[in-house]
Structure formats: structure tokens, C-alpha cells
Tab-separated table of C-alpha atoms in Angstrom:
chain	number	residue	atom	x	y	z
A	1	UNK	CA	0.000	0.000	0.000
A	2	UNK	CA	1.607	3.454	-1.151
A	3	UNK	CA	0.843	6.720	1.464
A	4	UNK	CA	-1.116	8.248	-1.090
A	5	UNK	CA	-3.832	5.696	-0.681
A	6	UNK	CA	-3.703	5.652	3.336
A	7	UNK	CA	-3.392	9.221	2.980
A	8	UNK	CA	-6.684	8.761	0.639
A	9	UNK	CA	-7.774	7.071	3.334
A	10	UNK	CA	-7.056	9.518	6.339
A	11	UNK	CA	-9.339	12.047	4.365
A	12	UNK	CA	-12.416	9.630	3.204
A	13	UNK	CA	-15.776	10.464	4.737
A	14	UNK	CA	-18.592	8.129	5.943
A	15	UNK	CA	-21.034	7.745	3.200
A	16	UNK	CA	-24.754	7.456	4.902
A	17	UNK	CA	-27.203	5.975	2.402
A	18	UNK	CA	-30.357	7.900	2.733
A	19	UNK	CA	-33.139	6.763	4.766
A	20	UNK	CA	-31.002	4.936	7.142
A	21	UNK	CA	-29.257	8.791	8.211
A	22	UNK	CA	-30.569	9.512	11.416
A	23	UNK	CA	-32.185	13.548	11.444
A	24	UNK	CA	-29.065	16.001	12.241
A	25	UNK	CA	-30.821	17.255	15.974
A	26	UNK	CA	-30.106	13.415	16.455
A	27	UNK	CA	-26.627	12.874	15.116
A	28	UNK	CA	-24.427	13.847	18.032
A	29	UNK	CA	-26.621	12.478	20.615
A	30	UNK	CA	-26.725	8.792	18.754
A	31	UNK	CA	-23.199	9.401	17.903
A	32	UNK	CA	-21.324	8.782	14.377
A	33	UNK	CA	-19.626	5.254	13.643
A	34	UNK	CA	-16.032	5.022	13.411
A	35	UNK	CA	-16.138	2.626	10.320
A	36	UNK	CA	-16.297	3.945	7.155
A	37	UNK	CA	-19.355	1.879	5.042
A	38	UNK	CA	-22.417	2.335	3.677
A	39	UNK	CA	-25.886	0.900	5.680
A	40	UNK	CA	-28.964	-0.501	4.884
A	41	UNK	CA	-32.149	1.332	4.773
A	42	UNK	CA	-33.379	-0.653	7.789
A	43	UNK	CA	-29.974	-0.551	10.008
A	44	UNK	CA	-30.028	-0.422	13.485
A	45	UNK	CA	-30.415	2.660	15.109
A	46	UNK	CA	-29.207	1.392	18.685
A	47	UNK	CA	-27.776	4.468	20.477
A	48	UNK	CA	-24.434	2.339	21.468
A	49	UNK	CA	-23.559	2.020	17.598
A	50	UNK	CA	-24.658	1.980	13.932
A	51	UNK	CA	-24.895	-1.032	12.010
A	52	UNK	CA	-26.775	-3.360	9.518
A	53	UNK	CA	-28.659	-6.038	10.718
A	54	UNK	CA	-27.751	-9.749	9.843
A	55	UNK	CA	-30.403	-12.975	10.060
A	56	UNK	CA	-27.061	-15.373	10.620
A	57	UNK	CA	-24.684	-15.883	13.885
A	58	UNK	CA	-21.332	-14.776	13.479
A	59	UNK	CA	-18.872	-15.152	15.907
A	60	UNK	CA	-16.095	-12.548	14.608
A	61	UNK	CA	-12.665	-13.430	14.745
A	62	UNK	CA	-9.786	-11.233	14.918
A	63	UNK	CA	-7.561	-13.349	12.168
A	64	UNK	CA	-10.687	-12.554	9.976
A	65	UNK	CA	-9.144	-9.198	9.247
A	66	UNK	CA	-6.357	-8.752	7.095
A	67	UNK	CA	-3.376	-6.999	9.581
A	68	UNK	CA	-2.323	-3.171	8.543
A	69	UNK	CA	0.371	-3.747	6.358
A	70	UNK	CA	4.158	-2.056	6.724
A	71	UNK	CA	4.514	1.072	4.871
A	72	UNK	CA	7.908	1.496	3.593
A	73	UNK	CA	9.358	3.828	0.906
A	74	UNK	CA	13.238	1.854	0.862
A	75	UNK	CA	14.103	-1.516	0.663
A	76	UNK	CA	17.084	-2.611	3.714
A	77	UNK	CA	19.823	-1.420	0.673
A	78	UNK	CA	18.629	2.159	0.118
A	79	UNK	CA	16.664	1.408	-2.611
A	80	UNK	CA	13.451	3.520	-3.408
A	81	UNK	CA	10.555	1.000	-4.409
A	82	UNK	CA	8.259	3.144	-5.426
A	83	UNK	CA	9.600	6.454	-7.112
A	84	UNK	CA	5.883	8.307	-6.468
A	85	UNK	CA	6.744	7.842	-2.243
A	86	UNK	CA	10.467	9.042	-2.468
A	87	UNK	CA	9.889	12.664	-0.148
A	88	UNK	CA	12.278	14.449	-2.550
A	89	UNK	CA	14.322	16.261	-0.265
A	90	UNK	CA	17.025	17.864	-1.352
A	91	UNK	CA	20.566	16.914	-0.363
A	92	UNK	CA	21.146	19.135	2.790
A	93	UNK	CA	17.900	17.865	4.397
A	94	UNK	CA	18.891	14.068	4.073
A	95	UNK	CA	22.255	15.157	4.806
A	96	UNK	CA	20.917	16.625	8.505
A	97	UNK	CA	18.876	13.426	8.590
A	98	UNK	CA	22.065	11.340	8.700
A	99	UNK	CA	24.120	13.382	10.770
A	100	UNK	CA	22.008	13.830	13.261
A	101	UNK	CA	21.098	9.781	13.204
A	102	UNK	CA	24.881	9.403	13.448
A	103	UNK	CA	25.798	12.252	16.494
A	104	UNK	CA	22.616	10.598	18.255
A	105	UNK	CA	25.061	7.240	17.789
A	106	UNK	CA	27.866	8.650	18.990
A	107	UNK	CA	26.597	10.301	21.674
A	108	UNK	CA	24.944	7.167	23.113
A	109	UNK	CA	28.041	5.019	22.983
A	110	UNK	CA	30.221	7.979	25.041
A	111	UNK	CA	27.517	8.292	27.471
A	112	UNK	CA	26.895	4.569	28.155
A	113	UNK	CA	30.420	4.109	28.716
A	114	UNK	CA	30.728	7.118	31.074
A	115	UNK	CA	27.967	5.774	33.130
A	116	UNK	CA	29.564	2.298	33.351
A	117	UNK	CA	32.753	3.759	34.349
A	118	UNK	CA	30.092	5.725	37.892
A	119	UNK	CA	30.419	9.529	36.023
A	120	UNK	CA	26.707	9.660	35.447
A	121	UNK	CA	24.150	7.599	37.258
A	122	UNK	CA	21.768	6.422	34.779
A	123	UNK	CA	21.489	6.462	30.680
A	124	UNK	CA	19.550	5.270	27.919
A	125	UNK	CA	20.802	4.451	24.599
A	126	UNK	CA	18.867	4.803	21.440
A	127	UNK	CA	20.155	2.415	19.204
A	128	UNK	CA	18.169	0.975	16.372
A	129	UNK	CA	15.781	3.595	16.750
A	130	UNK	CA	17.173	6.423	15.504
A	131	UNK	CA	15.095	6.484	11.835
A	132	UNK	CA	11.849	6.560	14.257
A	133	UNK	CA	13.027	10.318	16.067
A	134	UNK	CA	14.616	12.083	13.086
A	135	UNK	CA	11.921	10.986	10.219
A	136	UNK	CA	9.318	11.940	12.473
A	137	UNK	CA	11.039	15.215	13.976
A	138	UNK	CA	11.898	16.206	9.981
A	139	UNK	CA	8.491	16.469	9.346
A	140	UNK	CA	7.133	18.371	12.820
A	141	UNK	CA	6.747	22.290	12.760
A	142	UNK	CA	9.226	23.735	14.939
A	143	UNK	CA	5.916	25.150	17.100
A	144	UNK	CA	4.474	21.641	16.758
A	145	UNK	CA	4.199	20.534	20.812
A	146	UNK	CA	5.914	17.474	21.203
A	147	UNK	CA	5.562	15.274	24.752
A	148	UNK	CA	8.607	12.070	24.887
A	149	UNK	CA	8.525	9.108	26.598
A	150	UNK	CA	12.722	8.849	27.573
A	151	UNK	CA	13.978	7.427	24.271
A	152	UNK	CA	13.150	10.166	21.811
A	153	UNK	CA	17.105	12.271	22.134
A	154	UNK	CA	16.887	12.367	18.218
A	155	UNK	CA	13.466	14.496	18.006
A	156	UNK	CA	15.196	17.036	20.713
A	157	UNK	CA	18.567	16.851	18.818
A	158	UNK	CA	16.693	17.553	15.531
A	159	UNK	CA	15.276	20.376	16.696
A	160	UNK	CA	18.346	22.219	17.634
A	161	UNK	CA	18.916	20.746	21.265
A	162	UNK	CA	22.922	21.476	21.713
A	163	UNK	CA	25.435	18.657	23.002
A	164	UNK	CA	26.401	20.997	25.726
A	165	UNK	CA	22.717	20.711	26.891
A	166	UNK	CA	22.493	16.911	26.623
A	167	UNK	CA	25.615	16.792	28.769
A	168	UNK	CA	24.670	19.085	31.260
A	169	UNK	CA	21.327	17.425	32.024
A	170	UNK	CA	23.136	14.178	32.418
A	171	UNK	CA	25.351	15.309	34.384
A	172	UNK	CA	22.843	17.462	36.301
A	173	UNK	CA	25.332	20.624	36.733
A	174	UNK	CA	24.597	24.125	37.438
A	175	UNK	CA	23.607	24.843	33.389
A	176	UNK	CA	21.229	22.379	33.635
A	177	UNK	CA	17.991	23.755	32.592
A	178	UNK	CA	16.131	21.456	34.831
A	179	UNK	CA	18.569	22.340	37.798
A	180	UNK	CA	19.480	19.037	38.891
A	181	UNK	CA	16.518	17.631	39.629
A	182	UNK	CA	15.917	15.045	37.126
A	183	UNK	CA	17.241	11.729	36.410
A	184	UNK	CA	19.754	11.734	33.138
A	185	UNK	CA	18.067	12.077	29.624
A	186	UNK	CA	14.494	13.044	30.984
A	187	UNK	CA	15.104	16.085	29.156
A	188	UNK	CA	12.759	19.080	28.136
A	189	UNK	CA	13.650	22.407	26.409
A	190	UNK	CA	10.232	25.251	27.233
A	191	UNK	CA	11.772	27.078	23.518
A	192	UNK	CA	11.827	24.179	21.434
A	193	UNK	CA	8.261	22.693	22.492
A	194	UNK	CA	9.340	19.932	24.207
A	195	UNK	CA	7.404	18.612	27.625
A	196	UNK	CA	9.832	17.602	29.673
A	197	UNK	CA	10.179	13.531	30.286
A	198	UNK	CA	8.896	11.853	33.076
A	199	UNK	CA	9.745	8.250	33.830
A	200	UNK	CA	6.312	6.836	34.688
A	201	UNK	CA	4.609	5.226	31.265
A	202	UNK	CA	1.862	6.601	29.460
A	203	UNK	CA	1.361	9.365	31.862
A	204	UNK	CA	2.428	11.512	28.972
A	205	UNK	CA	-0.028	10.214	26.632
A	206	UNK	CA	-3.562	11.689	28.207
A	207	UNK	CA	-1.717	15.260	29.053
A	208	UNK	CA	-0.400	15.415	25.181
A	209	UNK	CA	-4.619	15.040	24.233
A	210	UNK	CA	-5.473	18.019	27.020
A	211	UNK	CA	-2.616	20.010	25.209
A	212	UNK	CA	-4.189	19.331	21.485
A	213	UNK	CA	-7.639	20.168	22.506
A	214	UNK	CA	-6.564	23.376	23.648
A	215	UNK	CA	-4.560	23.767	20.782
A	216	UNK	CA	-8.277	23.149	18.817
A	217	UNK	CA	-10.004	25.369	20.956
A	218	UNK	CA	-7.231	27.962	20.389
A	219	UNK	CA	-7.246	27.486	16.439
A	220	UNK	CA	-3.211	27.345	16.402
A	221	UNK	CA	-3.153	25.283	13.270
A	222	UNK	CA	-0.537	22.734	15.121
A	223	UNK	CA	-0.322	19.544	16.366
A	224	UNK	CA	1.039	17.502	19.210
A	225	UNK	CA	2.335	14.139	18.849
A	226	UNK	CA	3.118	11.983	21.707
A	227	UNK	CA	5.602	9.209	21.591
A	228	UNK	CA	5.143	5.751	23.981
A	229	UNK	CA	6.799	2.709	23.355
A	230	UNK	CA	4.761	-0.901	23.107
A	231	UNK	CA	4.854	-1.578	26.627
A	232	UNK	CA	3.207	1.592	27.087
A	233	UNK	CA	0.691	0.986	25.461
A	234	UNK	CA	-0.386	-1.269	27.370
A	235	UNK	CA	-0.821	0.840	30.342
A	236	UNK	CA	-4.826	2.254	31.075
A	237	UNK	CA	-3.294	5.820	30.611
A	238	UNK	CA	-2.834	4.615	26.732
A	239	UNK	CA	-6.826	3.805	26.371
A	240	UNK	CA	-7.677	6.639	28.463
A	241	UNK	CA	-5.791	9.014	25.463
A	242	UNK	CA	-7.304	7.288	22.949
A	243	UNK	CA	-10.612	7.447	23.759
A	244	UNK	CA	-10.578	11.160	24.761
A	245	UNK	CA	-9.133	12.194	21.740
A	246	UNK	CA	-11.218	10.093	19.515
A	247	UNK	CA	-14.602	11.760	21.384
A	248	UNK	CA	-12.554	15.449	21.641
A	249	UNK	CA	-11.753	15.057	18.198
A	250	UNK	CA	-8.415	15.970	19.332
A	251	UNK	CA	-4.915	17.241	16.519
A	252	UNK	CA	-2.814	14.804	18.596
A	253	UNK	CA	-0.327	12.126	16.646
A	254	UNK	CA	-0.141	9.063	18.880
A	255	UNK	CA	4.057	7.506	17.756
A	256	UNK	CA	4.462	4.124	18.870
A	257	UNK	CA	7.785	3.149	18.617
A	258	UNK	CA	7.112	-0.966	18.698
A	259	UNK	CA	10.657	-2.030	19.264
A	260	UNK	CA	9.602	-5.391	20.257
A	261	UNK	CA	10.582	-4.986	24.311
A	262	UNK	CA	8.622	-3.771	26.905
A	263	UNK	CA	12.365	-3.607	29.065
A	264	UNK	CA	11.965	-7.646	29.263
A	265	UNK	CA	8.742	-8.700	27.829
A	266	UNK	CA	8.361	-9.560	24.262
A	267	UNK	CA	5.509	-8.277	22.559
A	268	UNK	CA	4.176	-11.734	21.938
A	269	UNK	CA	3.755	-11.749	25.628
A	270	UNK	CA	2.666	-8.562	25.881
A	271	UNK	CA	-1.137	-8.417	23.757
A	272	UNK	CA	-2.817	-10.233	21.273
A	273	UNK	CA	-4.393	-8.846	17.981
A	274	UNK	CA	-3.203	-6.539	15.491
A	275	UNK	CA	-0.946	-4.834	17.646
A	276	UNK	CA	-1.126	-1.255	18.227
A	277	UNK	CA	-2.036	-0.014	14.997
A	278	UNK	CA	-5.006	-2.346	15.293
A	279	UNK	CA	-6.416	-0.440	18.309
A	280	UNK	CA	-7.144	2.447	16.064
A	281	UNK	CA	-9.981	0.942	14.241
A	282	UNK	CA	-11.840	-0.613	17.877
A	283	UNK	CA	-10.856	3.681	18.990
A	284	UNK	CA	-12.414	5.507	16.090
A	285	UNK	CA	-9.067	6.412	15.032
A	286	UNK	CA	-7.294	6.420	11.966
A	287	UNK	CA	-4.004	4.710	11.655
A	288	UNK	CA	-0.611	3.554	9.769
A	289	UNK	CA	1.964	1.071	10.399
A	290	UNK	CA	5.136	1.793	8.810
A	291	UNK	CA	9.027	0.798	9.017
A	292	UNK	CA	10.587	2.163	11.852
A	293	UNK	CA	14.008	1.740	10.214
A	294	UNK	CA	13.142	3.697	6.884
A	295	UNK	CA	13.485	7.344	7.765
A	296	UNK	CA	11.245	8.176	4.903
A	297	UNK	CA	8.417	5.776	5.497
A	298	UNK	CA	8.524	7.788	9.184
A	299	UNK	CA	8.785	11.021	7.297
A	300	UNK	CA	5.878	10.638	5.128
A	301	UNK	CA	3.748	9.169	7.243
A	302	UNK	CA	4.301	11.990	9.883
A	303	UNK	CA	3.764	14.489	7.448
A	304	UNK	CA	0.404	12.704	6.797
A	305	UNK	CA	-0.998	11.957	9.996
A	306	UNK	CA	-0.050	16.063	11.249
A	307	UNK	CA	-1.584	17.179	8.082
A	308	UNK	CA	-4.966	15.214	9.065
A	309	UNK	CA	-4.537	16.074	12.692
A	310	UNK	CA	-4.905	19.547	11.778
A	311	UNK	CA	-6.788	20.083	8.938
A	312	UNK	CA	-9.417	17.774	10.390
A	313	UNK	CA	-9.004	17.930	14.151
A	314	UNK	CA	-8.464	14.568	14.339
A	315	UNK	CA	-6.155	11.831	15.852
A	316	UNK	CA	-3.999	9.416	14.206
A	317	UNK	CA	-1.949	6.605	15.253
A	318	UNK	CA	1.166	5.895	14.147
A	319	UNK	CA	3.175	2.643	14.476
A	320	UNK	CA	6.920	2.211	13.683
A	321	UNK	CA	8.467	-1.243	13.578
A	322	UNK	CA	11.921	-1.294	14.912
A	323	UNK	CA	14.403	-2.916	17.076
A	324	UNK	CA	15.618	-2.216	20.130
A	325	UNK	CA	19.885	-3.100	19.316
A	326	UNK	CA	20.942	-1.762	22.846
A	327	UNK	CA	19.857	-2.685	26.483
A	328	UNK	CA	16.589	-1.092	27.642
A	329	UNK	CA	18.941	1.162	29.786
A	330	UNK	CA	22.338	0.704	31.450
A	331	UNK	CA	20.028	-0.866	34.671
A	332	UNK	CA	19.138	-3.822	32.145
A	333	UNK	CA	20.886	-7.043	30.703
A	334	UNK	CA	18.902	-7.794	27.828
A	335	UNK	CA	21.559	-10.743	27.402
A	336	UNK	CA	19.060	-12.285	30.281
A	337	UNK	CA	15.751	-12.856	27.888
A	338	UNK	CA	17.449	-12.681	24.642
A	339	UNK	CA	20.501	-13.768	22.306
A	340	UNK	CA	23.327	-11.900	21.039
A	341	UNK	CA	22.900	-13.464	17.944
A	342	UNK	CA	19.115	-11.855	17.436
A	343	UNK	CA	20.548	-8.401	18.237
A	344	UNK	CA	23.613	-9.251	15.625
A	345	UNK	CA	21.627	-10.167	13.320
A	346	UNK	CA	18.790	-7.344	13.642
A	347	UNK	CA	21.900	-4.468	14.246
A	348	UNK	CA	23.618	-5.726	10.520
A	349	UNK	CA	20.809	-6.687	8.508
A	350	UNK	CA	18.140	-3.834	9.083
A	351	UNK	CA	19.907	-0.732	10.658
A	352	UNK	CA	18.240	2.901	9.919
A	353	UNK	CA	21.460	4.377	9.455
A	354	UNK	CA	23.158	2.056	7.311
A	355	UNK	CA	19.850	2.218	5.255
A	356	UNK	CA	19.866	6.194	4.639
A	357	UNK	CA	23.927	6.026	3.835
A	358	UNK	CA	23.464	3.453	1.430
A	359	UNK	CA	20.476	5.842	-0.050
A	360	UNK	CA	22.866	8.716	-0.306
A	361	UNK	CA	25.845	6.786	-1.643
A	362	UNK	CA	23.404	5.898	-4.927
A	363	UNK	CA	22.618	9.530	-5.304
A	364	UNK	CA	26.056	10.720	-5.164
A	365	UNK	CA	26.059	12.719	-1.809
A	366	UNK	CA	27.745	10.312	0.562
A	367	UNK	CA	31.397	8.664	0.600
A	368	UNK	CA	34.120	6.698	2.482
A	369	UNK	CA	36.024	9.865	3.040
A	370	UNK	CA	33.106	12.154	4.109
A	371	UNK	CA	31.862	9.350	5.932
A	372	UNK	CA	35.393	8.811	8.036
A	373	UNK	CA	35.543	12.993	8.410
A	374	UNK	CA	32.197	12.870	10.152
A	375	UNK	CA	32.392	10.361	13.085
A	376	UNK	CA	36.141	11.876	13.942
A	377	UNK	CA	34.015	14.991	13.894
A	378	UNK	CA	30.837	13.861	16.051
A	379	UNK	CA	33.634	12.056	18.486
A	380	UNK	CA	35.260	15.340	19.183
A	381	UNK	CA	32.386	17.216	19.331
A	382	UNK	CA	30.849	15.177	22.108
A	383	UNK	CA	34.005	14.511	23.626
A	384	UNK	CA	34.207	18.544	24.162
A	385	UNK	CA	31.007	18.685	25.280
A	386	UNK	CA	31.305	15.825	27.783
A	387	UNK	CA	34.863	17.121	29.328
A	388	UNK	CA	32.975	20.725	29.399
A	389	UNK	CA	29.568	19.331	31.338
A	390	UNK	CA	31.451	17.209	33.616
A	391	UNK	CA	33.730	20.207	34.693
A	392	UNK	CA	30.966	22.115	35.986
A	393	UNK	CA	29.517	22.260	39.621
A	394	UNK	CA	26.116	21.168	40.812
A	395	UNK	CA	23.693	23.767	41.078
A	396	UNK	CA	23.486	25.397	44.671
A	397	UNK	CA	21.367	22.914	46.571
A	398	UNK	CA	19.289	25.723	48.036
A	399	UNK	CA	17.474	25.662	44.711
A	400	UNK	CA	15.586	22.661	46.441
A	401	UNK	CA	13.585	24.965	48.222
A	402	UNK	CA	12.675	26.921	45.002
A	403	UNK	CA	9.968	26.902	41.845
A	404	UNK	CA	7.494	25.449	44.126
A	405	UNK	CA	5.847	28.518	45.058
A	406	UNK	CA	6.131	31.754	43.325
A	407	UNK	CA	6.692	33.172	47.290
A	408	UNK	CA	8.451	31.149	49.226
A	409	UNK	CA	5.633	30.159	52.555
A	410	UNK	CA	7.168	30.636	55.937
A	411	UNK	CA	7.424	27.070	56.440
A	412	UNK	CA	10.052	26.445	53.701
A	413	UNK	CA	12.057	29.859	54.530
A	414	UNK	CA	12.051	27.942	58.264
A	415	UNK	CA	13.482	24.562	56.399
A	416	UNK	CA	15.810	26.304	54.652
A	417	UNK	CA	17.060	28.060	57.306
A	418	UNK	CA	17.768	24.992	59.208
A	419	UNK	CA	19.667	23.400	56.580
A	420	UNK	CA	21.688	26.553	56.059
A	421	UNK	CA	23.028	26.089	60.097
A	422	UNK	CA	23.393	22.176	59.591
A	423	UNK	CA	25.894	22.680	56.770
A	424	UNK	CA	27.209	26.039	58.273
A	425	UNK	CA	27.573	23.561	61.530
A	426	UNK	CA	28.873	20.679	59.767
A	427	UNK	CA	30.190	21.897	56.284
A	428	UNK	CA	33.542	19.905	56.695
A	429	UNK	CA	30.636	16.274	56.189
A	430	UNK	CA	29.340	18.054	53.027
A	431	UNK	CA	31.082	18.085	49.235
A	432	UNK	CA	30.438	21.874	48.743
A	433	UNK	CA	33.005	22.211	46.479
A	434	UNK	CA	31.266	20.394	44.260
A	435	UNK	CA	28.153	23.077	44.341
A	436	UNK	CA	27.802	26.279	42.943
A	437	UNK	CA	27.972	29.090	46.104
């Protein structure tokens, strides 16, 4: 199936066959079905749902449907299938697409290591993903609100998110826009429309529908699109968003990022049916299921889904196969519930970067000598930044007692006060050194 026709099919109108329409004062209160078809003259007019009647027992089965099918615009060597889906952007955009994909690479191997060697307490790689954040980011609006799950770096880097403010969030220094108070990569950025992360799952997912109905209400002409993974999904916060912005009629784009691990649980443990993409249908949603590792199957299908989100005020599912190459984060050993050889195989078969190289190499804007310039370039760029975050001190830890209240109450100027005679008391126990004065 080419994006034109699910695009066709993101814009398609039900089609109610004359006497069977319910009178308009009725239509909102009786509600309008989800599925697109055409109904008999004498269709039920239950107020629960809209369909034809049928004289024979049917048990329906969910194998009965056919299962969305995997949008992709390049095969695993680069090559363009079908020359009507290729996005046609012009060398410096694919070029950004694949250096960012690349930095995003680089970045995650220096910061793994540094938290295995105790200089930052926690990290989360992204490899394997990295086709799902920058072919979706390409084709956001910079004013576009986006909300993350913790494994969407790419979208922020995309979007003009510096190295020296990855590092100093990790490191949670005194530059850290979040002032030490998160764990590493739950990043957020207020001027590039990011929400900042939060580590419980889905919790993100009803809040991004509240932010798109008030972006309806408001007439912005944006979108939000909320990422989750597939273990997500499967939290009640994930049917909660759904449902709301199916009845809201909300300009929210719902990215699943199905990477075949919820931490340890395989997917096949994890629901039955047609996945997530599936859920769209049962919602009243329209959906797409594409490749995860083709950055312009992402890119197009983004594109799509934001243009129906806000031309329509409508939601829109979107599910990326991928794989998830690295552990779910340095606390994990995926070595535990799966082989080496699957994440081998997976990491040098079907790898989003190696995909979008080979792409370039055919047209001419990509070679070995470009290629070797690049990652000595992204290794001493994040090398700098690294050295740079990891110099700096934590922020003063009085800013615990602030950006609760706009005026600090009593009882915190009392708490604070305390503290400051503790560590006045006892400030040969305490690192300050280490803490901005």
C-alpha cells in the first residue's frame, strides 16, 4: 500500500445511504460510527452504535481481518521501491537526517560508557531507533508541541537541542535547565516545544490530548504528537488518550515506537491482535503502520498523519516497527531474555542508518572519506562537550527549596534556614566544592 492511498484514506468520509441517516438534531446524541461503510435502509439505530442487521450468527474473529500492512518507501539497501513515495528532499535535508542519526550514535556510545565507568548515574541508549526520532522530527513544525517518553534524544537533537545541553542534564550541573533535579536524559527544552520527560509510562499520553484540545479550541493550526513505546501501550493511561481524543476530536499524533521490548517482555507476551495499529480501528481512530528503520516511510507518514490532525481535528496513530539493538537502559541485561545473535543479526541486517547512507551513496552525496571525516568529527564534538559538562559544579542545593511557590511560605524559609546552620555547623561532612555558592 503506497501513502497516497492511506493518505486517501485519512481524508475519506462516511457515506450514509439515505433513509437509514438519522435527522441532524439526532446525530451527536446517537453518535457517528467510526467505520467507514455504507448501511442498509433498515440498520439499526441502537444508540451504542450503527450497524446493519444480519439474520445469521457470526462469531467474529480477529484473524478474519487482514493486519495493517508495513509502509515502507526503501528496501534494507537504500533502494526507493516506489519512485511516487520518495519525499524528494534535497541533499542538505537528508544530509541533517544522517548526521544527526549518526551524532545521536555517537553520543549514546560515550555516554553509556561514562555511566559504566560511575560519572553519570543512569542512561539510555537509542540504538536501532534512531530512523523513528529524526523521520518523524523532519516532518514536525518547529511550534508543533511534542511530549517524549525517555527514548526520543533524536526528536530534541533535531530540533536544535545542543550537546552541551544533553551533557549538562546528564550530568545534572549548574547549566542544567532542569537544575538538577531530574534523572539523566528526561530532558525538556520550554523554547523548542518539548514537555519535559517523566519516567512513569503513558502518563504523557492523556496530558499530550489536554494540550491538542486546547490547541483546537485555540485554532493554532498545530499539532502535538506523543511518543510511547509498546509496553506503554499497554498501560490504562494509553486507552484513556485514545478514547478522549477520539470523542474530543483531538490534533494529537499518537508515535508508537514498537521495538519489540517492553524492558523484558516480548511483545508476543505482551497483547494479542493486530498490535497497536489495530487499536485504532476498535478507537475511532485512523491509523498507519510503517518501518521504523526507513526514515522516509517515518517522514511521510508523519507528514500525513499532522496534516490530518490539523486540517481535520483529528487523531492518528502511528506505528513504527523497529528494534531495540541496545539494552533497555544501562540498569538492564537484555543478554538475560534474549541472544546476542538476534541483536547481531537485527543491528547488521536492518539498521536505519546504514539504510539512509546506502540511499545517499546511490545519489552521489555520501562517501568513504566524508563518511570517516564525520564520526572523527561527532567524536570530538561530544568529547568537548562531555569534558565541558562534567567540569561544571552542581547547582546550589538551596534551589531545592525553590519553583514550588512563586513566594516562598514561611514554612520552607524555616526549612531552609535549618539546613543553612546544619551545613554552616557541619560543612567539613558536606562536598560543597562540588556546588555552585
Amino acid at each position: 500500500m503506497s501513502l497516497r492511498h492511506i493518505s486517501s484514506a485519512f481524508s475519506r468520509r462516511i457515506n450514509y445511504a439515505g433513509a437509514c441517516c438519522l435527522p441532524k438534531k439526532f446525530a451527536r446524541q446517537y453518535g457517528q460510527p467510526a467505520a467507514i461503510g455504507r448501511y442498509d435502509e433498515e440498520s439499526a439505530k441502537f444508540p451504542g452504535a450503527r450497524a446493519n442487521y444480519t439474520n445469521s450468527l457470526e462469531l467474529v474473529h480477529p484473524e478474519s481481518r487482514e493486519p495493517f500492512a508495513v509502509y515502507r518507501v526503501m528496501d534494507r539497501d537504500g533502494q526507493v521501491l516506489n519512485a511516487e513515495e520518495e519525499p524528494k528532499l534535497d541533499q542538505g535535508f537528508v544530509q541533517k537526517m544522517y548526521k544527526d542519526m549518526t551524532m545521536l550514535n555517537t553520543m549514546d556510545r560515550i555516554l553509556y560508557e561514562s555511566q559504566r565507568q560511575g560519572r553519570i548515574s543512569f542512561y539510555m541508549t537509542n540504538y536501532g531507533e534512531e530512523g523513528t526520532h529524526i523521520g518523524s522530527a523532519a516532518a514536525l513544525k518547529p511550534d508543533d508541541l511534542v511530549y517524549g517518553q525517555y527514548r526520543e534524544a533524536g526528536v530534541l537533537l533535531w530540533r536544535g537541542f545542543t550537546l552541551e545541553e544533553f551533557m549538562n542534564q546528564c550530568y545534572g550541573n549548574c547549566e542544567d535547565e532542569g537544575k538538577g533535579r531530574q534523572m539523566p536524559v528526561h530532558y525538556g527544552s520550554k523554547k523548542l516545544n518539548f514537555v519535559t520527560i517523566s519516567s512513569p509510562l503513558s502518563t504523557q499520553m492523556p496530558q499530550a490530548v489536554g494540550s491538542a484540545y486546547a490547541m483546537k479550541r485555540s485554532g493554532s493550526g498545530n499539532c502535538v504528537i506523543v511518543y510511547f513505546g509498546d509496553g506503554a501501550a499497554s498501560e490504562g493511561d494509553a486507552h484513556v488518550a485514545f478514547n478522549f481524543a477520539a470523542t474530543l476530536e483531538c490534533p494529537v499524533v499518537f508515535f508508537c515506537r514498537n521495538n519489540g521490548f517492553a524492558i523484558s517482555t516480548p511483545t508476543h507476551e505482551q497483547y494479542r491482535g493486530d498490535a497497536v495499529a489495530g487499536r485504532g480501528p476498535a478507537f475511532g481512530i485512523t491509523a498507519v503502520r510503517v518501518d521504523g528503520n526507513d526514515v522516509f516511510a517515518v517522514y511521510n507518514a508523519t507528514k500525513a498523519a499532522c496534516n490530518l490532525a490539523i486540517q481535520e481535528n483529528k487523531p492518528v496513530i502511528i506505528e513504527a516497527m523497529t528494534y531495540r539493538v541496545g539494552h533497555h537502559s544501562t540498569s538492564d541485561d537484555s543478554s538475560a531474555y534474549r541472544s546476542m545473535e538476534e541483536v547481531n543479526l537485527w543491528d547488521s541486517t536492518d539498521q536505519p542508518i546504514a539504510r539512509l547512507r546506502k540511499y545517499m551513496e546511490q545519489k552521489g552525496w555520501w562517501n568513504e572519506s566524508q563518511e570517516n571525516e564525520w564520526k572523527e568529527s561527532t567524536r570530538k564534538q561530544v568529547l568537548k562537550a562531555f569534558a565541558e559538562a562534567e567540569k561544571r559544579p552542581k547547582p546550589n542545593w538551596k534551589e531545592m527549596f525553590h519553583d514550588v511557590y512563586q513566594d516562598m511560605p514561611s514554612h520552607l524559609r524555616s526549612q531552609m534556614k535549618e539546613m543553612e546552620d546544619h551545613v554552616a555547623k557541619y560543612k567539613d561532612h558536606y562536598p560543597l566544592s562540588s556546588y555552585k555558592s
